[in-house]
Coordinates of C-alpha atoms in Angstrom, one line a residue:
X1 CA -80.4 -151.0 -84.8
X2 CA -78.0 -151.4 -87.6
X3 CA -75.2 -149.0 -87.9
X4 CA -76.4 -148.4 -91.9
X5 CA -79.8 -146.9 -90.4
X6 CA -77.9 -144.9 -87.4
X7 CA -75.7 -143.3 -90.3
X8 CA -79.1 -142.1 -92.0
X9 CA -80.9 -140.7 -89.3
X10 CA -77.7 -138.6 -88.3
X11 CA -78.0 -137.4 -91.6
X12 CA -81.1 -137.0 -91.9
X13 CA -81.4 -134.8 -88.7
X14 CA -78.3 -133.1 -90.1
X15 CA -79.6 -131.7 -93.4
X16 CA -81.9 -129.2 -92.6
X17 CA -79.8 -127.8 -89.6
X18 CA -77.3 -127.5 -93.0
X19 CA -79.8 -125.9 -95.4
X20 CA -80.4 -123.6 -92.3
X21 CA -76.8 -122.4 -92.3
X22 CA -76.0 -122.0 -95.6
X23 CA -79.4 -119.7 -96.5
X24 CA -77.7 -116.6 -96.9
X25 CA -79.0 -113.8 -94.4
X26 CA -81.6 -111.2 -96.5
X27 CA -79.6 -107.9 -97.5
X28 CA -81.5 -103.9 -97.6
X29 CA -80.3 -101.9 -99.9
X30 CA -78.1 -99.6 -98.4
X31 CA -79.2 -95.7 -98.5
X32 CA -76.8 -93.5 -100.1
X33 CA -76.4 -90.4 -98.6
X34 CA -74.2 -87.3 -99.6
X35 CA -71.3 -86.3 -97.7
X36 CA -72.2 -82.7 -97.2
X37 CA -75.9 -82.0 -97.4
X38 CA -77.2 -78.3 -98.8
X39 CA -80.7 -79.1 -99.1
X40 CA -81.2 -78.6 -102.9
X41 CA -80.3 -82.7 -103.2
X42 CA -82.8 -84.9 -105.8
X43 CA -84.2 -87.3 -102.9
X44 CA -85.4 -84.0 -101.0
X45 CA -87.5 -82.8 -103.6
X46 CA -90.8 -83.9 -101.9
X47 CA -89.4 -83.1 -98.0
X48 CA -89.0 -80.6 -95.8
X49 CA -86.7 -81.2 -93.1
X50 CA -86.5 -79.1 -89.6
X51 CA -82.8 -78.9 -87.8
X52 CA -82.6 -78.1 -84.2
X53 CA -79.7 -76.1 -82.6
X54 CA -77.7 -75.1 -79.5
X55 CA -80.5 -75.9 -77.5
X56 CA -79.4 -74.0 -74.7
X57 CA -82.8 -73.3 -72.9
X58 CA -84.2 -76.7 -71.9
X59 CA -87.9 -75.4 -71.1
X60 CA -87.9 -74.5 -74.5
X61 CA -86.4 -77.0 -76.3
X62 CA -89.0 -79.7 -74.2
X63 CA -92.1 -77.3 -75.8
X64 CA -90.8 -77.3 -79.4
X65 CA -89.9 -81.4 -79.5
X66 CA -93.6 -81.8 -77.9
X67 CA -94.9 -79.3 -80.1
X68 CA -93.4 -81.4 -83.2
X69 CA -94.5 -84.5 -81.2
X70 CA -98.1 -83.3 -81.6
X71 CA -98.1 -82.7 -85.3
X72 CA -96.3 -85.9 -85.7
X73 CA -93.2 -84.4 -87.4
X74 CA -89.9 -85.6 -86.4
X75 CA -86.6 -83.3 -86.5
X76 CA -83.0 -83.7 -86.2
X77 CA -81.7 -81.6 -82.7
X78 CA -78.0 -80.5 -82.8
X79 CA -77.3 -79.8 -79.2
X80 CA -74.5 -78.4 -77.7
X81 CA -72.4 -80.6 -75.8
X82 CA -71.9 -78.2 -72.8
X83 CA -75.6 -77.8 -72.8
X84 CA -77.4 -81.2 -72.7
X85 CA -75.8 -82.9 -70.3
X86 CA -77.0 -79.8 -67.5
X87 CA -80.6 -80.9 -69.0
X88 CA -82.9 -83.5 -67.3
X89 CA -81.4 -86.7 -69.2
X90 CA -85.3 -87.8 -69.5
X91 CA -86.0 -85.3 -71.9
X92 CA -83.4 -86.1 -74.4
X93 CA -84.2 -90.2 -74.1
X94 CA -88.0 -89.1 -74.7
X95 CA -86.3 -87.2 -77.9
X96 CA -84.4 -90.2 -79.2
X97 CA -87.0 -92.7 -78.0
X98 CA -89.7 -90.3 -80.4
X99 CA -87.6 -90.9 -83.6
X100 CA -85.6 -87.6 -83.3
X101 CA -82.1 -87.5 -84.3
X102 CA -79.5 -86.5 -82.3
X103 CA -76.5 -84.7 -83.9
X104 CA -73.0 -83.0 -83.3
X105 CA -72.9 -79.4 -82.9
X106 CA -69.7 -79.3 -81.0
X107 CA -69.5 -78.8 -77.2
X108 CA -69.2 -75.1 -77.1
X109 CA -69.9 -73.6 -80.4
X110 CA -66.3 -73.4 -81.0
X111 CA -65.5 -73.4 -84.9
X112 CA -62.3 -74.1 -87.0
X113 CA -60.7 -76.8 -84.6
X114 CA -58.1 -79.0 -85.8
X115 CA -58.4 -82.5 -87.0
X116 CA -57.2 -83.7 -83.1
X117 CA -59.1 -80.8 -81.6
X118 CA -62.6 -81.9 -83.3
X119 CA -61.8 -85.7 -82.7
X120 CA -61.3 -85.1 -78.5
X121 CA -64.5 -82.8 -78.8
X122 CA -66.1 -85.4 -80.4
X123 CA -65.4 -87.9 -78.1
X124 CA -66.5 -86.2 -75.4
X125 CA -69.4 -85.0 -76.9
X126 CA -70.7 -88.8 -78.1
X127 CA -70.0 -90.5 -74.6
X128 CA -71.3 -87.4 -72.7
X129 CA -74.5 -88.4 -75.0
X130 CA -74.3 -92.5 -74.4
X131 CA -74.6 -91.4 -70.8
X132 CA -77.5 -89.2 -71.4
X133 CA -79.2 -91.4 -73.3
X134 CA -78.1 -94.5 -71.0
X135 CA -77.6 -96.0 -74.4
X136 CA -73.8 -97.1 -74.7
X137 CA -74.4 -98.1 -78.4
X138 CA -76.0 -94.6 -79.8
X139 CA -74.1 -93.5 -83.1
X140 CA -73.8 -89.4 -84.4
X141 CA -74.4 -89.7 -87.9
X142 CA -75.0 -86.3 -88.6
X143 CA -73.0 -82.7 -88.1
X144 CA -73.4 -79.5 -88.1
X145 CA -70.2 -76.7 -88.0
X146 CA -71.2 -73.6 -85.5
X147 CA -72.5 -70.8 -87.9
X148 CA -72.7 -73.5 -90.4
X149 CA -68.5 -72.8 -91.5
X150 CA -66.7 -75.4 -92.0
X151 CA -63.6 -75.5 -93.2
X152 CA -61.2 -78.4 -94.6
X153 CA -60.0 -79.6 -91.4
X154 CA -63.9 -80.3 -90.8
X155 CA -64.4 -82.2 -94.2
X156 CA -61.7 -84.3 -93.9
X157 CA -62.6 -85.1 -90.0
X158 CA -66.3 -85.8 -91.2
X159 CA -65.5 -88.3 -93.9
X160 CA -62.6 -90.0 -92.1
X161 CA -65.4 -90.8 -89.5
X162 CA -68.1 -91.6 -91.7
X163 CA -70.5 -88.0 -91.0
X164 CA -72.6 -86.5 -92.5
X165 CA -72.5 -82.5 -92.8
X166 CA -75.9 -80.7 -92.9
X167 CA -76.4 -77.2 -94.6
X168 CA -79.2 -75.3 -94.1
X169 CA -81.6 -73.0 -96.9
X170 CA -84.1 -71.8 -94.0
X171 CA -84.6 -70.2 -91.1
X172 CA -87.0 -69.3 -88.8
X173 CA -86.5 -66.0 -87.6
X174 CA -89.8 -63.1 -87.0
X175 CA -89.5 -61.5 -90.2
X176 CA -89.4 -64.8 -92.9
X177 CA -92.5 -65.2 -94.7
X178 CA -94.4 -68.1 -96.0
X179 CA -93.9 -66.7 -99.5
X180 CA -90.3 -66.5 -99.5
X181 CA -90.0 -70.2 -97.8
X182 CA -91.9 -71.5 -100.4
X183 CA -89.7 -69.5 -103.1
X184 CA -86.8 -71.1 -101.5
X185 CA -88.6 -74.4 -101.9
X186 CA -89.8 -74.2 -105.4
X187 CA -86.1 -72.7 -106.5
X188 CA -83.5 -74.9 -108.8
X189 CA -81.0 -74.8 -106.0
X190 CA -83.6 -74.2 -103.2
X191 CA -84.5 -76.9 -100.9
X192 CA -86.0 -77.3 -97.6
X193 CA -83.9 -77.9 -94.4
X194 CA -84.8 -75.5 -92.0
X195 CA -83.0 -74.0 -88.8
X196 CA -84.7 -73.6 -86.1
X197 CA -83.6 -73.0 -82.4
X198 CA -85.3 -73.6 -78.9
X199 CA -86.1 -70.0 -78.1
X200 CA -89.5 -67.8 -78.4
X201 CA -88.9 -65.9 -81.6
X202 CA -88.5 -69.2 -83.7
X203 CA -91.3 -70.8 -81.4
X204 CA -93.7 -68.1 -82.4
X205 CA -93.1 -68.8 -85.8
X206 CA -93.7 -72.0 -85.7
X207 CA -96.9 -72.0 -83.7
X208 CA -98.0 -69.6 -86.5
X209 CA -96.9 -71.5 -89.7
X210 CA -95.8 -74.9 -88.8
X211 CA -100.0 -75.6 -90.5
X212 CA -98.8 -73.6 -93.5
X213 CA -95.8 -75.1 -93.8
X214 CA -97.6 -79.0 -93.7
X215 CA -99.9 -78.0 -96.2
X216 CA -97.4 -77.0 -99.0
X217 CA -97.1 -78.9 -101.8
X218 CA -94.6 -79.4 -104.8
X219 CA -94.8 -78.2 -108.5
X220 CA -96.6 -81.0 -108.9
X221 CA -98.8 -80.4 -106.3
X222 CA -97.4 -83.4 -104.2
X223 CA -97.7 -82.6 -100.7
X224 CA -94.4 -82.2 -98.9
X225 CA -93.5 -84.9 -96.1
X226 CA -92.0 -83.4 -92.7
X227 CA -89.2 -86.0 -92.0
X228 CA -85.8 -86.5 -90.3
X229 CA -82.7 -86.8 -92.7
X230 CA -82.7 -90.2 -92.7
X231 CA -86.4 -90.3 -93.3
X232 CA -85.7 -88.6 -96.3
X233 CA -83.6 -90.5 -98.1
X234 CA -84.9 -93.8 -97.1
X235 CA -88.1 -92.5 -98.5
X236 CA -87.0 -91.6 -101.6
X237 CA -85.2 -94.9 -102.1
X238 CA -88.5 -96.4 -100.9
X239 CA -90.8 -94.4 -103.4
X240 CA -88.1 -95.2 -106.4

């Protein structure tokens, strides 16, 4: 064979690993999400979201995810730190492994840390998690202050580490009623991220109106979509 034909089937062969190479990898549209999030934003018009805390009693805190499980509802849990990691580490991998979030709520309710104060707790709170989870790769994207008080020690650790603060409009204690949730819903700077935590007043109430609460709908009657935070916004970028 003559080395004029050698030199083209090289080439030949070589071009389409080339092309292969230089096709530039498909991008998504990144999801723009605020910095601190009250509730009342644009893309949660349509969406109600439920926030988990403290978690403290683990009997209860398995009944409410399967609960949400059942209803096909996903949440965002913000566990304490000193909490989770006495739990049975299969419950919280069945959480994440469900589509549930799993959030920063510090490791023992402790509020107005320092900058170096809330970045050891954090540390210790993430890898405490990874363990948990058996997942060294799982990222916090969201955070929650204790009593929901932040301050600017907070702000500025949050957006130096790229997190997300989450508010909250609602909560589920004995005596709130389905009209004022939706009054809170329907209002200019209303919105709908509710509270909830793992213990039998808040469970009551949402074995008793967790079916009211799906069948809401907007001012345009649009029904109202039970999602995590992430949900949310991807949704509305989706829907756009």
């Amino acid at each position: 064979m003559s080395r004029f034909f050698i030199v083209v089937l090289i080439c030949l062969w070589a071009y389409p690993l080339a092309a292969q190479e230089s096709t530039p990898e498909p991008t998504l549209p990144e999801v723009e999400i605020p910095r601190v999030i009250y509730g009342n934003e644009p893309e949660l018009k349509n969406n109600i979201l439920i926030t988990i805390d403290d978690c403290i009693d683990e009997v209860l805190t398995r009944e409410m995810f399967e609960f949400l499980v059942e209803r096909e509802i996903t949440a965002v849990f913000f566990p304490l730190g000193s909490e989770f990691i006495e739990h049975d580490p299969e419950l919280w991998r069945e959480i994440v492994a469900a589509g549930f979030e799993v959030g920063y709520h510090t490791r023992d309710h402790i509020g107005n840390m320092t900058i170096p104060e809330l970045e050891e707790d954090f540390a210790i709170f993430e890898a405490d998690l990874r363990v948990v989870l058996d997942d060294p790769d799982y990222e916090i994207r969201y955070v929650r202050p204790p009593y929901g008080l932040w301050d600017r020690n907070w702000l500025d650790w949050a957006e130096a580490n790229d997190l997300h603060t989450v508010r909250w409009n609602l909560v589920t204690r004995y005596d709130l009623t389905m009209e004022y949730f939706e009054a809170v819903l329907h209002h200019a700077q209303g919105g709908g991220i509710v509270l909830v935590h793992p213990r039998p007043t808040d469970m009551n109430w949402l074995e008793n109106h967790l079916d009211e609460v799906i069948a809401l709908t907007t001012d345009d009657d649009t029904p109202y979509h039970l999602v995590s935070i992430t949900q949310a916004f991807s949704d509305d970028l989706a829907e756009d």
